mmCIF file of C-alpha atoms and ligand atoms in Angstrom:
data_model
loop_
_atom_site.group_PDB
_atom_site.id
_atom_site.type_symbol
_atom_site.label_atom_id
_atom_site.label_comp_id
_atom_site.label_asym_id
_atom_site.label_seq_id
_atom_site.Cartn_x
_atom_site.Cartn_y
_atom_site.Cartn_z
ATOM 1 C CA UNK A 77 0.800 -18.358 33.393
ATOM 2 C CA UNK A 78 1.810 -21.996 33.003
ATOM 3 C CA UNK A 79 2.396 -21.984 29.290
ATOM 4 C CA UNK A 80 4.233 -19.768 26.844
ATOM 5 C CA UNK A 81 2.174 -17.199 24.917
ATOM 6 C CA UNK A 82 3.501 -17.001 21.348
ATOM 7 C CA UNK A 83 3.465 -13.886 19.182
ATOM 8 C CA UNK A 84 1.394 -15.392 16.396
ATOM 9 C CA UNK A 85 0.636 -19.011 15.567
ATOM 10 C CA UNK A 86 -1.591 -20.525 12.877
ATOM 11 C CA UNK A 87 -5.037 -21.817 13.680
ATOM 12 C CA UNK A 88 -6.399 -25.016 12.117
ATOM 13 C CA UNK A 89 -9.864 -25.442 13.620
ATOM 14 C CA UNK A 90 -11.741 -26.142 10.396
ATOM 15 C CA UNK A 91 -11.574 -28.448 7.383
ATOM 16 C CA UNK A 92 -7.784 -28.282 6.936
ATOM 17 C CA UNK A 93 -7.061 -31.949 7.598
ATOM 18 C CA UNK A 94 -10.040 -33.110 5.554
ATOM 19 C CA UNK A 95 -9.103 -31.098 2.460
ATOM 20 C CA UNK A 96 -5.384 -31.869 2.631
ATOM 21 C CA UNK A 97 -6.151 -35.579 2.972
ATOM 22 C CA UNK A 98 -8.464 -35.354 0.003
ATOM 23 C CA UNK A 99 -5.691 -33.821 -2.098
ATOM 24 C CA UNK A 100 -3.318 -36.564 -0.936
ATOM 25 C CA UNK A 101 -5.825 -39.333 -1.649
ATOM 26 C CA UNK A 102 -6.383 -38.040 -5.168
ATOM 27 C CA UNK A 103 -2.643 -37.675 -5.755
ATOM 28 C CA UNK A 104 -3.019 -34.040 -6.788
ATOM 29 C CA UNK A 105 -0.222 -32.598 -4.683
ATOM 30 C CA UNK A 106 1.590 -30.330 -7.100
ATOM 31 C CA UNK A 107 0.704 -27.340 -9.297
ATOM 32 C CA UNK A 108 -2.425 -28.913 -10.782
ATOM 33 C CA UNK A 109 -5.647 -29.769 -8.977
ATOM 34 C CA UNK A 110 -9.098 -28.503 -8.115
ATOM 35 C CA UNK A 111 -8.179 -26.822 -4.833
ATOM 36 C CA UNK A 112 -6.047 -24.215 -6.583
ATOM 37 C CA UNK A 113 -8.998 -22.982 -8.637
ATOM 38 C CA UNK A 114 -11.263 -23.275 -5.603
ATOM 39 C CA UNK A 115 -8.992 -21.065 -3.535
ATOM 40 C CA UNK A 116 -8.752 -18.567 -6.382
ATOM 41 C CA UNK A 117 -12.558 -18.399 -6.565
ATOM 42 C CA UNK A 118 -12.850 -17.981 -2.802
ATOM 43 C CA UNK A 119 -10.356 -15.125 -2.877
ATOM 44 C CA UNK A 120 -12.049 -13.421 -5.838
ATOM 45 C CA UNK A 121 -15.392 -13.566 -4.075
ATOM 46 C CA UNK A 122 -14.025 -12.425 -0.745
ATOM 47 C CA UNK A 123 -12.139 -9.511 -2.304
ATOM 48 C CA UNK A 124 -14.930 -8.730 -4.742
ATOM 49 C CA UNK A 125 -12.530 -8.775 -7.666
ATOM 50 C CA UNK A 126 -12.730 -10.680 -10.908
ATOM 51 C CA UNK A 127 -9.524 -12.636 -11.115
ATOM 52 C CA UNK A 128 -6.949 -13.817 -8.556
ATOM 53 C CA UNK A 129 -3.938 -16.056 -9.254
ATOM 54 C CA UNK A 130 -2.599 -18.295 -6.484
ATOM 55 C CA UNK A 131 1.177 -18.431 -6.277
ATOM 56 C CA UNK A 132 4.097 -19.633 -4.162
ATOM 57 C CA UNK A 133 4.493 -16.709 -1.788
ATOM 58 C CA UNK A 134 3.811 -13.062 -1.196
ATOM 59 C CA UNK A 135 7.311 -12.363 -2.478
ATOM 60 C CA UNK A 136 6.587 -14.090 -5.798
ATOM 61 C CA UNK A 137 3.283 -12.178 -6.022
ATOM 62 C CA UNK A 138 5.177 -8.884 -5.730
ATOM 63 C CA UNK A 139 7.797 -10.074 -8.205
ATOM 64 C CA UNK A 140 5.159 -11.093 -10.771
ATOM 65 C CA UNK A 141 3.503 -7.674 -10.337
ATOM 66 C CA UNK A 142 6.772 -5.887 -11.084
ATOM 67 C CA UNK A 143 7.377 -8.048 -14.152
ATOM 68 C CA UNK A 144 3.824 -7.440 -15.353
ATOM 69 C CA UNK A 145 4.183 -3.702 -14.711
ATOM 70 C CA UNK A 146 7.177 -3.732 -17.059
ATOM 71 C CA UNK A 147 9.793 -2.820 -14.456
ATOM 72 C CA UNK A 148 13.278 -3.522 -15.753
ATOM 73 C CA UNK A 149 16.966 -2.640 -15.311
ATOM 74 C CA UNK A 150 17.565 0.978 -14.354
ATOM 75 C CA UNK A 151 13.929 1.811 -13.609
ATOM 76 C CA UNK A 152 13.133 3.470 -10.317
ATOM 77 C CA UNK A 153 10.521 2.018 -7.935
ATOM 78 C CA UNK A 154 9.378 3.920 -4.852
ATOM 79 C CA UNK A 155 9.358 1.699 -1.767
ATOM 80 C CA UNK A 156 8.825 1.903 2.003
ATOM 81 C CA UNK A 157 11.783 1.799 4.416
ATOM 82 C CA UNK A 158 9.889 0.382 7.409
ATOM 83 C CA UNK A 159 8.449 -2.976 6.428
ATOM 84 C CA UNK A 160 9.442 -6.573 5.803
ATOM 85 C CA UNK A 161 12.315 -6.707 3.314
ATOM 86 C CA UNK A 162 10.345 -9.062 1.024
ATOM 87 C CA UNK A 163 8.358 -6.031 -0.141
ATOM 88 C CA UNK A 164 11.516 -4.505 -1.615
ATOM 89 C CA UNK A 165 13.794 -7.382 -2.681
ATOM 90 C CA UNK A 166 11.810 -8.089 -5.890
ATOM 91 C CA UNK A 167 12.766 -4.578 -7.098
ATOM 92 C CA UNK A 168 16.359 -5.837 -7.057
ATOM 93 C CA UNK A 169 15.388 -9.090 -8.804
ATOM 94 C CA UNK A 170 14.385 -6.850 -11.728
ATOM 95 C CA UNK A 171 17.663 -4.908 -11.496
ATOM 96 C CA UNK A 172 15.610 -1.801 -10.802
ATOM 97 C CA UNK A 173 16.463 0.835 -8.203
ATOM 98 C CA UNK A 174 14.524 1.496 -5.014
ATOM 99 C CA UNK A 175 13.916 4.984 -3.635
ATOM 100 C CA UNK A 176 12.839 4.891 0.000
ATOM 101 C CA UNK A 177 10.106 7.359 0.949
ATOM 102 C CA UNK A 178 8.917 7.928 4.513
ATOM 103 C CA UNK A 179 5.759 6.602 6.175
ATOM 104 C CA UNK A 180 3.103 8.612 8.001
ATOM 105 C CA UNK A 181 1.725 7.852 11.466
ATOM 106 C CA UNK A 182 -0.105 4.811 10.104
ATOM 107 C CA UNK A 183 3.335 3.290 9.293
ATOM 108 C CA UNK A 184 2.268 3.224 5.623
ATOM 109 C CA UNK A 185 3.559 5.401 2.767
ATOM 110 C CA UNK A 186 3.082 9.143 3.331
ATOM 111 C CA UNK A 187 1.157 10.444 0.285
ATOM 112 C CA UNK A 188 2.304 14.016 0.944
ATOM 113 C CA UNK A 189 5.982 13.068 0.821
ATOM 114 C CA UNK A 190 5.314 10.959 -2.265
ATOM 115 C CA UNK A 191 3.753 14.000 -3.933
ATOM 116 C CA UNK A 192 6.622 16.279 -2.895
ATOM 117 C CA UNK A 193 9.207 13.810 -4.174
ATOM 118 C CA UNK A 194 7.519 13.612 -7.576
ATOM 119 C CA UNK A 195 6.971 17.363 -7.737
ATOM 120 C CA UNK A 196 10.280 18.653 -6.435
ATOM 121 C CA UNK A 197 12.867 15.943 -7.087
ATOM 122 C CA UNK A 198 11.654 14.542 -10.397
ATOM 123 C CA UNK A 199 10.821 15.794 -13.862
ATOM 124 C CA UNK A 200 7.510 15.070 -15.508
ATOM 125 C CA UNK A 201 7.220 15.411 -19.254
ATOM 126 C CA UNK A 202 5.518 13.551 -22.061
ATOM 127 C CA UNK A 203 3.588 11.523 -19.502
ATOM 128 C CA UNK A 204 6.651 10.052 -17.830
ATOM 129 C CA UNK A 205 8.357 10.799 -14.572
ATOM 130 C CA UNK A 206 12.144 10.756 -14.371
ATOM 131 C CA UNK A 207 14.534 10.997 -11.454
ATOM 132 C CA UNK A 208 18.112 11.913 -12.418
ATOM 133 C CA UNK A 209 17.399 10.645 -15.922
ATOM 134 C CA UNK A 210 15.891 7.334 -14.793
ATOM 135 C CA UNK A 211 12.260 6.346 -15.313
ATOM 136 C CA UNK A 212 10.187 6.313 -12.136
ATOM 137 C CA UNK A 213 7.564 3.723 -13.014
ATOM 138 C CA UNK A 214 5.960 2.310 -9.918
ATOM 139 C CA UNK A 215 5.351 2.573 -6.205
ATOM 140 C CA UNK A 216 4.993 -0.298 -3.748
ATOM 141 C CA UNK A 217 2.529 0.480 -0.968
ATOM 142 C CA UNK A 218 2.442 -1.800 2.080
ATOM 143 C CA UNK A 219 -0.625 -1.944 4.331
ATOM 144 C CA UNK A 220 1.455 -2.419 7.458
ATOM 145 C CA UNK A 221 0.070 -4.790 10.121
ATOM 146 C CA UNK A 222 -3.300 -4.780 8.335
ATOM 147 C CA UNK A 223 -3.673 -1.015 8.610
ATOM 148 C CA UNK A 224 -4.735 0.484 5.284
ATOM 149 C CA UNK A 225 -2.535 3.126 3.693
ATOM 150 C CA UNK A 226 -4.082 6.445 2.662
ATOM 151 C CA UNK A 227 -4.943 5.040 -0.763
ATOM 152 C CA UNK A 228 -7.199 7.865 -1.850
ATOM 153 C CA UNK A 229 -4.343 10.352 -1.751
ATOM 154 C CA UNK A 230 -1.707 7.888 -2.922
ATOM 155 C CA UNK A 231 -3.800 6.988 -5.984
ATOM 156 C CA UNK A 232 -4.275 10.671 -6.795
ATOM 157 C CA UNK A 233 -0.498 11.245 -6.865
ATOM 158 C CA UNK A 234 0.071 8.015 -8.806
ATOM 159 C CA UNK A 235 -2.488 8.980 -11.442
ATOM 160 C CA UNK A 236 -1.039 12.452 -11.809
ATOM 161 C CA UNK A 237 2.478 11.121 -12.396
ATOM 162 C CA UNK A 238 1.576 7.962 -14.244
ATOM 163 C CA UNK A 239 2.951 5.579 -11.626
ATOM 164 C CA UNK A 240 1.843 1.972 -11.380
ATOM 165 C CA UNK A 241 0.685 1.134 -7.851
ATOM 166 C CA UNK A 242 1.550 -2.266 -6.401
ATOM 167 C CA UNK A 243 -0.243 -2.902 -3.129
ATOM 168 C CA UNK A 244 1.557 -5.209 -0.758
ATOM 169 C CA UNK A 245 -1.549 -6.494 1.015
ATOM 170 C CA UNK A 246 0.305 -9.484 2.455
ATOM 171 C CA UNK A 247 -0.648 -8.435 5.981
ATOM 172 C CA UNK A 248 -4.023 -6.963 5.121
ATOM 173 C CA UNK A 249 -6.283 -9.701 3.743
ATOM 174 C CA UNK A 250 -9.770 -8.572 4.771
ATOM 175 C CA UNK A 251 -8.960 -4.926 5.513
ATOM 176 C CA UNK A 252 -11.270 -2.543 3.681
ATOM 177 C CA UNK A 253 -12.567 0.986 3.479
ATOM 178 C CA UNK A 254 -15.951 1.681 5.070
ATOM 179 C CA UNK A 255 -16.142 5.387 4.187
ATOM 180 C CA UNK A 256 -15.099 7.803 1.467
ATOM 181 C CA UNK A 257 -14.684 7.274 -2.261
ATOM 182 C CA UNK A 258 -13.036 3.886 -1.697
ATOM 183 C CA UNK A 259 -15.891 2.622 0.491
ATOM 184 C CA UNK A 260 -16.267 -1.151 0.159
ATOM 185 C CA UNK A 261 -12.855 -1.597 -1.497
ATOM 186 C CA UNK A 262 -10.451 -4.156 -0.035
ATOM 187 C CA UNK A 263 -6.704 -3.859 0.419
ATOM 188 C CA UNK A 264 -5.043 -5.211 -2.700
ATOM 189 C CA UNK A 265 -7.867 -4.295 -5.091
ATOM 190 C CA UNK A 266 -7.349 -0.535 -5.351
ATOM 191 C CA UNK A 267 -4.005 -0.134 -7.111
ATOM 192 C CA UNK A 268 -2.893 -1.728 -10.385
ATOM 193 C CA UNK A 269 -1.682 -4.852 -8.594
ATOM 194 C CA UNK A 270 -2.296 -6.478 -5.220
ATOM 195 C CA UNK A 271 -0.129 -9.096 -3.499
ATOM 196 C CA UNK A 272 -1.195 -11.437 -0.696
ATOM 197 C CA UNK A 273 0.743 -13.862 1.488
ATOM 198 C CA UNK A 274 -0.294 -17.053 3.241
ATOM 199 C CA UNK A 275 2.920 -17.583 5.139
ATOM 200 C CA UNK A 276 2.608 -19.215 8.581
ATOM 201 C CA UNK A 277 2.401 -15.917 10.477
ATOM 202 C CA UNK A 278 -0.262 -14.271 8.308
ATOM 203 C CA UNK A 279 -4.009 -14.139 9.068
ATOM 204 C CA UNK A 280 -4.576 -17.303 7.028
ATOM 205 C CA UNK A 281 -1.860 -19.713 5.976
ATOM 206 C CA UNK A 282 -1.113 -22.346 3.361
ATOM 207 C CA UNK A 283 2.235 -23.137 4.989
ATOM 208 C CA UNK A 284 3.877 -20.950 2.405
ATOM 209 C CA UNK A 285 1.916 -19.337 -0.377
ATOM 210 C CA UNK A 286 0.476 -16.208 -1.849
ATOM 211 C CA UNK A 287 -1.826 -14.706 -4.424
ATOM 212 C CA UNK A 288 -1.750 -11.861 -6.875
ATOM 213 C CA UNK A 289 -4.432 -9.796 -8.545
ATOM 214 C CA UNK A 290 -4.482 -6.967 -11.060
ATOM 215 C CA UNK A 291 -7.103 -4.337 -11.796
ATOM 216 C CA UNK A 292 -7.045 -5.591 -15.378
ATOM 217 C CA UNK A 293 -8.065 -9.285 -15.192
ATOM 218 C CA UNK A 294 -6.082 -10.047 -18.363
ATOM 219 C CA UNK A 295 -2.935 -9.071 -16.513
ATOM 220 C CA UNK A 296 -3.809 -11.531 -13.755
ATOM 221 C CA UNK A 297 -4.188 -14.228 -16.422
ATOM 222 C CA UNK A 298 -0.779 -13.329 -17.786
ATOM 223 C CA UNK A 299 0.828 -13.461 -14.333
ATOM 224 C CA UNK A 300 -0.732 -16.912 -13.845
ATOM 225 C CA UNK A 301 0.823 -17.934 -17.159
ATOM 226 C CA UNK A 302 4.227 -16.581 -16.096
ATOM 227 C CA UNK A 303 3.921 -18.473 -12.800
ATOM 228 C CA UNK A 304 3.712 -21.822 -14.620
ATOM 229 C CA UNK A 305 6.962 -21.417 -16.596
ATOM 230 C CA UNK A 306 5.015 -19.570 -19.302
ATOM 231 C CA UNK A 307 3.771 -22.887 -20.630
ATOM 232 C CA UNK A 308 1.499 -22.274 -23.619
ATOM 233 C CA UNK A 309 -0.203 -25.663 -23.691
ATOM 234 C CA UNK A 310 -0.255 -28.683 -21.440
ATOM 235 C CA UNK A 311 1.280 -31.220 -23.835
ATOM 236 C CA UNK A 312 3.885 -29.903 -26.233
ATOM 237 C CA UNK A 313 6.265 -27.746 -24.227
ATOM 238 C CA UNK A 314 5.762 -24.530 -26.097
ATOM 239 C CA UNK A 315 7.029 -21.457 -24.226
ATOM 240 C CA UNK A 316 6.872 -17.973 -25.692
ATOM 241 C CA UNK A 317 8.274 -16.092 -22.704
ATOM 242 C CA UNK A 318 10.599 -16.539 -19.737
ATOM 243 C CA UNK A 319 8.439 -17.910 -16.951
ATOM 244 C CA UNK A 320 8.854 -18.810 -13.302
ATOM 245 C CA UNK A 321 8.090 -21.750 -11.053
ATOM 246 C CA UNK A 322 5.770 -19.630 -8.922
ATOM 247 C CA UNK A 323 2.459 -21.515 -9.024
ATOM 248 C CA UNK A 324 0.842 -22.598 -5.772
ATOM 249 C CA UNK A 325 0.520 -26.345 -5.194
ATOM 250 C CA UNK A 326 -2.774 -28.141 -4.695
ATOM 251 C CA UNK A 327 -1.649 -29.273 -1.226
ATOM 252 C CA UNK A 328 -1.114 -25.667 -0.184
ATOM 253 C CA UNK A 329 -4.400 -24.658 -1.786
ATOM 254 C CA UNK A 330 -6.288 -27.410 0.090
ATOM 255 C CA UNK A 331 -5.065 -25.873 3.321
ATOM 256 C CA UNK A 332 -5.941 -22.421 2.014
ATOM 257 C CA UNK A 333 -9.471 -23.385 0.970
ATOM 258 C CA UNK A 334 -10.173 -24.493 4.537
ATOM 259 C CA UNK A 335 -8.570 -21.372 5.975
ATOM 260 C CA UNK A 336 -10.677 -19.137 3.732
ATOM 261 C CA UNK A 337 -13.812 -20.656 5.285
ATOM 262 C CA UNK A 338 -12.559 -19.471 8.671
ATOM 263 C CA UNK A 339 -11.234 -16.068 7.641
ATOM 264 C CA UNK A 340 -14.329 -14.058 8.654
ATOM 265 C CA UNK A 341 -14.194 -15.640 12.115
ATOM 266 C CA UNK A 342 -10.426 -14.970 12.398
ATOM 267 C CA UNK A 343 -10.992 -11.300 11.551
ATOM 268 C CA UNK A 344 -13.777 -11.043 14.133
ATOM 269 C CA UNK A 345 -11.492 -12.451 16.816
ATOM 270 C CA UNK A 346 -8.601 -10.172 15.869
ATOM 271 C CA UNK A 347 -10.914 -7.176 16.081
ATOM 272 C CA UNK A 348 -12.378 -8.255 19.403
ATOM 273 C CA UNK A 349 -8.944 -8.940 20.901
ATOM 274 C CA UNK A 350 -7.738 -5.538 19.743
ATOM 275 C CA UNK A 351 -10.601 -3.880 21.611
ATOM 276 C CA UNK A 352 -9.644 -5.753 24.762
ATOM 277 C CA UNK A 353 -5.974 -4.749 24.456
ATOM 278 C CA UNK A 354 -7.049 -1.174 23.771
ATOM 279 C CA UNK A 355 -9.299 -1.011 26.801
ATOM 280 C CA UNK A 356 -6.614 -2.461 29.033
ATOM 281 C CA UNK A 357 -3.885 -0.070 27.862
ATOM 282 C CA UNK A 358 -6.110 3.000 28.203
ATOM 283 C CA UNK A 359 -4.492 5.648 30.375
ATOM 284 C CA UNK A 360 -1.163 3.771 30.514
ATOM 285 C CA UNK A 361 1.635 6.305 30.793
ATOM 286 C CA UNK A 362 4.557 4.487 29.219
ATOM 287 C CA UNK A 363 3.079 3.371 25.925
ATOM 288 C CA UNK A 364 0.015 3.589 23.722
ATOM 289 C CA UNK A 365 -1.623 1.019 21.518
ATOM 290 C CA UNK A 366 -1.384 1.970 17.879
ATOM 291 C CA UNK A 367 -4.774 2.733 16.302
ATOM 292 C CA UNK A 368 -6.019 1.705 12.861
ATOM 293 C CA UNK A 369 -7.065 4.224 10.212
ATOM 294 C CA UNK A 370 -10.495 5.798 10.762
ATOM 295 C CA UNK A 371 -13.020 5.057 8.010
ATOM 296 C CA UNK A 372 -11.720 1.519 7.549
ATOM 297 C CA UNK A 373 -12.441 -1.936 8.857
ATOM 298 C CA UNK A 374 -9.024 -3.493 9.417
ATOM 299 C CA UNK A 375 -8.266 -7.186 9.829
ATOM 300 C CA UNK A 376 -6.215 -5.995 12.845
ATOM 301 C CA UNK A 377 -3.548 -8.557 12.056
ATOM 302 C CA UNK A 378 -0.932 -7.284 14.519
ATOM 303 C CA UNK A 379 -1.075 -5.165 17.666
ATOM 304 C CA UNK A 380 1.645 -2.615 18.282
ATOM 305 C CA UNK A 381 2.463 -0.773 21.456
ATOM 306 C CA UNK A 382 4.313 2.514 20.870
ATOM 307 C CA UNK A 383 6.725 2.898 23.759
ATOM 308 C CA UNK A 384 7.212 6.415 25.146
ATOM 309 C CA UNK A 385 10.914 7.080 24.607
ATOM 310 C CA UNK A 386 10.833 10.181 26.818
ATOM 311 C CA UNK A 387 10.146 7.903 29.743
ATOM 312 C CA UNK A 388 11.908 4.713 28.677
ATOM 313 C CA UNK A 389 15.296 5.042 27.025
ATOM 314 C CA UNK A 390 16.301 1.371 27.409
ATOM 315 C CA UNK A 391 16.676 -0.677 24.222
ATOM 316 C CA UNK A 392 13.945 -3.049 23.081
ATOM 317 C CA UNK A 393 16.103 -6.138 23.525
ATOM 318 C CA UNK A 394 16.082 -5.931 27.319
ATOM 319 C CA UNK A 395 12.324 -5.436 27.384
ATOM 320 C CA UNK A 396 11.681 -8.375 25.069
ATOM 321 C CA UNK A 397 14.033 -10.648 27.058
ATOM 322 C CA UNK A 398 12.303 -9.740 30.312
ATOM 323 C CA UNK A 399 8.895 -10.486 28.802
ATOM 324 C CA UNK A 400 10.209 -13.797 27.491
ATOM 325 C CA UNK A 401 11.214 -14.740 31.047
ATOM 326 C CA UNK A 402 7.562 -14.173 31.885
ATOM 327 C CA UNK A 403 6.560 -16.540 29.071
ATOM 328 C CA UNK A 404 5.400 -13.882 26.645
ATOM 329 C CA UNK A 405 6.783 -13.627 23.134
ATOM 330 C CA UNK A 406 6.930 -10.082 21.771
ATOM 331 C CA UNK A 407 8.907 -8.554 18.929
ATOM 332 C CA UNK A 408 10.222 -5.263 17.674
ATOM 333 C CA UNK A 409 9.212 -3.850 14.340
ATOM 334 C CA UNK A 410 11.612 -4.461 11.420
ATOM 335 C CA UNK A 411 14.979 -2.786 11.026
ATOM 336 C CA UNK A 412 14.949 -0.066 8.368
ATOM 337 C CA UNK A 413 15.496 -1.682 4.969
ATOM 338 C CA UNK A 414 17.712 1.166 3.767
ATOM 339 C CA UNK A 415 20.076 0.307 6.640
ATOM 340 C CA UNK A 416 20.455 -3.349 5.625
ATOM 341 C CA UNK A 417 23.749 -4.210 3.893
ATOM 342 C CA UNK A 418 22.354 -4.814 0.377
ATOM 343 C CA UNK A 419 20.597 -1.434 0.465
ATOM 344 C CA UNK A 420 23.280 0.810 1.980
ATOM 345 C CA UNK A 421 23.774 3.846 -0.230
ATOM 346 C CA UNK A 422 20.357 3.700 -1.891
ATOM 347 C CA UNK A 423 18.346 6.911 -2.195
ATOM 348 C CA UNK A 424 16.158 7.889 0.751
ATOM 349 C CA UNK A 425 13.710 10.777 0.894
ATOM 350 C CA UNK A 426 12.838 12.626 4.087
ATOM 351 C CA UNK A 427 12.931 9.652 6.456
ATOM 352 C CA UNK A 428 11.694 10.917 9.810
ATOM 353 C CA UNK A 429 8.708 8.878 10.950
ATOM 354 C CA UNK A 430 10.195 5.552 9.852
ATOM 355 C CA UNK A 431 13.260 5.789 12.149
ATOM 356 C CA UNK A 432 11.024 7.245 14.881
ATOM 357 C CA UNK A 433 8.701 4.235 14.889
ATOM 358 C CA UNK A 434 11.470 1.712 14.192
ATOM 359 C CA UNK A 435 12.795 2.456 17.662
ATOM 360 C CA UNK A 436 9.492 2.455 19.544
ATOM 361 C CA UNK A 437 7.260 -0.420 18.537
ATOM 362 C CA UNK A 438 6.675 -3.528 20.576
ATOM 363 C CA UNK A 439 4.415 -6.087 18.894
ATOM 364 C CA UNK A 440 2.176 -8.059 21.233
ATOM 365 C CA UNK A 441 0.786 -11.610 20.987
ATOM 366 C CA UNK A 442 -1.993 -11.653 18.398
ATOM 367 C CA UNK A 443 -2.881 -15.259 17.527
ATOM 368 C CA UNK A 444 -6.536 -15.904 16.750
ATOM 369 C CA UNK A 445 -6.481 -18.597 19.448
ATOM 370 C CA UNK A 446 -5.323 -16.289 22.256
ATOM 371 C CA UNK A 447 -7.733 -16.258 25.218
ATOM 372 C CA UNK A 448 -9.074 -13.302 27.159
ATOM 373 C CA UNK A 449 -7.218 -14.529 30.230
ATOM 374 C CA UNK A 450 -3.970 -14.573 28.255
ATOM 375 C CA UNK A 451 -4.492 -11.026 26.995
ATOM 376 C CA UNK A 452 -5.119 -9.823 30.539
ATOM 377 C CA UNK A 453 -1.869 -11.505 31.601
ATOM 378 C CA UNK A 454 0.083 -10.057 28.658
ATOM 379 C CA UNK A 455 -1.072 -6.513 29.402
ATOM 380 C CA UNK A 456 -0.373 -6.840 33.133
ATOM 381 C CA UNK A 457 3.122 -8.175 32.551
ATOM 382 C CA UNK A 458 3.929 -5.708 29.777
ATOM 383 C CA UNK A 459 2.959 -2.807 32.014
ATOM 384 C CA UNK A 460 5.051 -4.210 34.857
ATOM 385 C CA UNK A 461 8.102 -4.745 32.644
ATOM 386 C CA UNK A 462 7.890 -1.269 31.112
ATOM 387 C CA UNK A 463 7.625 0.233 34.591
ATOM 388 C CA UNK A 464 10.756 -1.730 35.475
ATOM 389 C CA UNK A 465 12.580 -0.006 32.588
ATOM 390 C CA UNK A 466 11.216 3.482 33.275
ATOM 391 C CA UNK A 467 13.966 6.090 33.536
ATOM 392 C CA UNK A 468 14.833 6.593 37.209
HETATM 393 C C1 PLP B 673 4.989 -11.624 4.744
HETATM 394 C C2 PLP B 673 5.299 -10.421 3.968
HETATM 395 C C3 PLP B 673 5.780 -10.489 2.650
HETATM 396 C C4 PLP B 673 6.211 -11.737 1.973
HETATM 397 O O1 PLP B 673 5.374 -12.787 1.967
HETATM 398 P P1 PLP B 673 5.952 -14.275 1.809
HETATM 399 O O2 PLP B 673 4.737 -15.067 1.550
HETATM 400 O O3 PLP B 673 6.631 -14.615 3.092
HETATM 401 O O4 PLP B 673 6.894 -14.271 0.663
HETATM 402 C C5 PLP B 673 5.975 -9.304 1.969
HETATM 403 N N1 PLP B 673 5.710 -8.120 2.524
HETATM 404 C C6 PLP B 673 5.279 -8.017 3.790
HETATM 405 C C7 PLP B 673 5.000 -6.662 4.342
HETATM 406 C C8 PLP B 673 5.083 -9.160 4.565
HETATM 407 O O5 PLP B 673 4.673 -9.038 5.826
#
């Protein structure tokens, strides 16, 4: 291969330049302008939900959800250990306390462990759940790599124990259920709140940006209000609450409006490329390609190879460096959040699968612009490198 194959790069094949130039020409570059509302409409339609608010980032979308859910100092929020740290940091912004509960084999929250934690470690009376005297108010569920969590069972536990569900759908725009009671429902529209991200590595990008939605459209309106410094009217600087500077800009939204037009095509390509990877890794002894949940149509944002640790005990760093020499960029999954310095000493509950997968996953190039020839090369080289590291 003559050129480097990156892990994941944005794709601007559509109207991006046209729309951004239009925003520039009109001078609407900041938090006002028609593209913001346009993008919000596009997202509402795509997700089949009534009201979506565009904001600065996925992180701010999660933060606004926590604020709107009434999470404050001393409250407990259940969070995943194996995901990007941005899913958990907003819990700390609210001076609330995270409790880390394990994932299942989909890498998403294990509903059974969630149920056991609520049942065996907490007390439930008068409609509220408490853990060691503190109110357990919400759970953050991440649809990891575009793979949907087991929402049917998670929602059942959440309803039983009166927990607000915040879906971190930052990696899962376009993933939806195709079977079961949630058939037709998209990631981010099932729980009480849904957060999306349009960072550069996500399936569509606005450079940096995000969106938030709530099951109750009035709550989405209120989050939009909070995102514009809680400004009550456009002329007289009346503010009745503490707000944030979290609104998306029109320049970002112009980019996003163009990207939304291409999203269905991006998803198609991701799905097709996954099938090719899957076919090529079939029967490979040293690793298996991670599947997506049955009964769903995933956006297949990221492809993960689960390395067989019985056969390869070498660390991931060596493998990644060797692949880089062969002009292929790969990456490990995240480090466990509960092992990061700001989270040392926080409560964890039955972490088994999270550390298991943290040590085994190799993420493969997944850009929408990757060619078939490049995928063939990536698989060939990855197999060769893993064979090189096989225990002797
Ligand atoms: C990208 C991402 C976020 C944060 O999104 P930003 O737009 O970068 O703030 C949060 N959670 C997960 C799981 C992510 O992948």
